[in-house]
Amino acid sequence: MNKGGKHIAKNTVILYLRMMVTMLVTLYTSRIILESLGIEDYGIYNVVGGVVTLFSFINGAMTSATQRYITFAIGKGDAIELPKVFSISLLSHFSIIAIVLLFSETIGLWFLNSYISIPNGKIVEANLVYQFSILAFCFQIIKVPYDANIIAQEKMSIYAYVSIAEVIMKLCIAFLLQLFFSDRLVLYAFLIFFSS
């Protein structure tokens, strides 16, 4: 097998291992979080945090688009072009964050407090979860150019290690939740934000 074929095979194996590890750890983590939060808080987190997470599909599209431009700059071999493309990409993503914050803090907050059915004693907690979820989403948007750069450079092992570290951190958060007896919902939202 030639050098290029070995590189492709290695990257494929690494990405499949990443997918299997993250899938297994995520399934186990979900079970622990459900036990720790309870049905009501778990549901609130998924509804409130899920509204924001619903838009995380945009991250995949943004990563692909950014990766395409970075790959093109790498292919040109222009040492000046790559940092320029990366900087423009970073600036674009900060602009997207400004738009996300504008809409989520106006329309999203209004929708949360007006239309989503939340138990009376949990409204403050739901709003805190919403704020932490928005902040976590903003950090995910900032991360997009860096992820795209890693993928464009074909450093799949780094990408896999970072993904695995993220799910292991979420597993640790799930275990940590079991040590606390009150405000687990807000603590969980904060720790997920902190881990992003």
PDB file of N, CA and C in Angstrom, residues 11-27 156-157 159-165 167:
ATOM      1  N   ASN A  11      -6.443   7.213   9.099  1.00  0.00           N
ATOM      2  CA  ASN A  11      -7.462   8.201   9.465  1.00  0.00           C
ATOM      3  C   ASN A  11      -8.840   7.567   9.587  1.00  0.00           C
ATOM      4  N   THR A  12      -9.148   6.626   8.704  1.00  0.00           N
ATOM      5  CA  THR A  12     -10.444   5.945   8.747  1.00  0.00           C
ATOM      6  C   THR A  12     -10.591   5.140  10.030  1.00  0.00           C
ATOM      7  N   VAL A  13      -9.561   4.393  10.391  1.00  0.00           N
ATOM      8  CA  VAL A  13      -9.598   3.592  11.622  1.00  0.00           C
ATOM      9  C   VAL A  13      -9.738   4.504  12.837  1.00  0.00           C
ATOM     10  N   ILE A  14      -8.984   5.588  12.863  1.00  0.00           N
ATOM     11  CA  ILE A  14      -9.048   6.527  13.988  1.00  0.00           C
ATOM     12  C   ILE A  14     -10.453   7.105  14.128  1.00  0.00           C
ATOM     13  N   LEU A  15     -11.058   7.505  13.015  1.00  0.00           N
ATOM     14  CA  LEU A  15     -12.395   8.101  13.073  1.00  0.00           C
ATOM     15  C   LEU A  15     -13.459   7.082  13.480  1.00  0.00           C
ATOM     16  N   TYR A  16     -13.317   5.833  13.036  1.00  0.00           N
ATOM     17  CA  TYR A  16     -14.270   4.801  13.463  1.00  0.00           C
ATOM     18  C   TYR A  16     -14.123   4.496  14.949  1.00  0.00           C
ATOM     19  N   LEU A  17     -12.892   4.444  15.441  1.00  0.00           N
ATOM     20  CA  LEU A  17     -12.680   4.237  16.878  1.00  0.00           C
ATOM     21  C   LEU A  17     -13.274   5.390  17.676  1.00  0.00           C
ATOM     22  N   ARG A  18     -13.061   6.610  17.200  1.00  0.00           N
ATOM     23  CA  ARG A  18     -13.630   7.795  17.844  1.00  0.00           C
ATOM     24  C   ARG A  18     -15.145   7.680  17.924  1.00  0.00           C
ATOM     25  N   MET A  19     -15.756   7.295  16.816  1.00  0.00           N
ATOM     26  CA  MET A  19     -17.210   7.192  16.766  1.00  0.00           C
ATOM     27  C   MET A  19     -17.719   6.138  17.749  1.00  0.00           C
ATOM     28  N   MET A  20     -17.064   4.978  17.802  1.00  0.00           N
ATOM     29  CA  MET A  20     -17.508   3.912  18.701  1.00  0.00           C
ATOM     30  C   MET A  20     -17.347   4.317  20.161  1.00  0.00           C
ATOM     31  N   VAL A  21     -16.197   4.897  20.506  1.00  0.00           N
ATOM     32  CA  VAL A  21     -15.957   5.295  21.893  1.00  0.00           C
ATOM     33  C   VAL A  21     -16.946   6.374  22.314  1.00  0.00           C
ATOM     34  N   THR A  22     -17.116   7.399  21.481  1.00  0.00           N
ATOM     35  CA  THR A  22     -18.038   8.477  21.851  1.00  0.00           C
ATOM     36  C   THR A  22     -19.476   7.978  21.959  1.00  0.00           C
ATOM     37  N   MET A  23     -19.870   7.077  21.084  1.00  0.00           N
ATOM     38  CA  MET A  23     -21.232   6.557  21.125  1.00  0.00           C
ATOM     39  C   MET A  23     -21.468   5.754  22.409  1.00  0.00           C
ATOM     40  N   LEU A  24     -20.550   4.865  22.754  1.00  0.00           N
ATOM     41  CA  LEU A  24     -20.714   4.042  23.954  1.00  0.00           C
ATOM     42  C   LEU A  24     -20.691   4.888  25.223  1.00  0.00           C
ATOM     43  N   VAL A  25     -19.740   5.808  25.302  1.00  0.00           N
ATOM     44  CA  VAL A  25     -19.638   6.653  26.495  1.00  0.00           C
ATOM     45  C   VAL A  25     -20.861   7.563  26.613  1.00  0.00           C
ATOM     46  N   THR A  26     -21.343   8.089  25.498  1.00  0.00           N
ATOM     47  CA  THR A  26     -22.520   8.962  25.522  1.00  0.00           C
ATOM     48  C   THR A  26     -23.765   8.208  25.973  1.00  0.00           C
ATOM     49  N   LEU A  27     -23.942   6.993  25.511  1.00  0.00           N
ATOM     50  CA  LEU A  27     -25.093   6.192  25.948  1.00  0.00           C
ATOM     51  C   LEU A  27     -25.050   5.941  27.456  1.00  0.00           C
ATOM     52  N   MET A 156      -6.406  13.787  12.002  1.00  0.00           N
ATOM     53  CA  MET A 156      -7.580  13.103  12.538  1.00  0.00           C
ATOM     54  C   MET A 156      -7.349  12.548  13.935  1.00  0.00           C
ATOM     55  N   SER A 157      -6.110  12.224  14.270  1.00  0.00           N
ATOM     56  CA  SER A 157      -5.849  11.704  15.614  1.00  0.00           C
ATOM     57  C   SER A 157      -6.102  12.800  16.650  1.00  0.00           C
ATOM     58  N   TYR A 159      -8.166  15.339  16.287  1.00  0.00           N
ATOM     59  CA  TYR A 159      -9.622  15.512  16.280  1.00  0.00           C
ATOM     60  C   TYR A 159     -10.293  14.409  17.102  1.00  0.00           C
ATOM     61  N   ALA A 160      -9.833  13.189  16.944  1.00  0.00           N
ATOM     62  CA  ALA A 160     -10.408  12.058  17.685  1.00  0.00           C
ATOM     63  C   ALA A 160     -10.121  12.180  19.176  1.00  0.00           C
ATOM     64  N   TYR A 161      -8.885  12.531  19.536  1.00  0.00           N
ATOM     65  CA  TYR A 161      -8.534  12.664  20.951  1.00  0.00           C
ATOM     66  C   TYR A 161      -9.347  13.762  21.626  1.00  0.00           C
ATOM     67  N   VAL A 162      -9.532  14.872  20.936  1.00  0.00           N
ATOM     68  CA  VAL A 162     -10.321  15.973  21.502  1.00  0.00           C
ATOM     69  C   VAL A 162     -11.775  15.539  21.696  1.00  0.00           C
ATOM     70  N   SER A 163     -12.344  14.854  20.714  1.00  0.00           N
ATOM     71  CA  SER A 163     -13.731  14.380  20.823  1.00  0.00           C
ATOM     72  C   SER A 163     -13.891  13.386  21.964  1.00  0.00           C
ATOM     73  N   ILE A 164     -12.948  12.478  22.083  1.00  0.00           N
ATOM     74  CA  ILE A 164     -13.003  11.485  23.162  1.00  0.00           C
ATOM     75  C   ILE A 164     -12.832  12.167  24.514  1.00  0.00           C
ATOM     76  N   ALA A 165     -11.931  13.147  24.597  1.00  0.00           N
ATOM     77  CA  ALA A 165     -11.748  13.892  25.847  1.00  0.00           C
ATOM     78  C   ALA A 165     -13.032  14.620  26.238  1.00  0.00           C
ATOM     79  N   VAL A 167     -16.198  13.720  25.562  1.00  0.00           N
ATOM     80  CA  VAL A 167     -17.211  12.798  26.092  1.00  0.00           C
ATOM     81  C   VAL A 167     -16.789  12.229  27.444  1.00  0.00           C
TER      82      VAL A 167
END
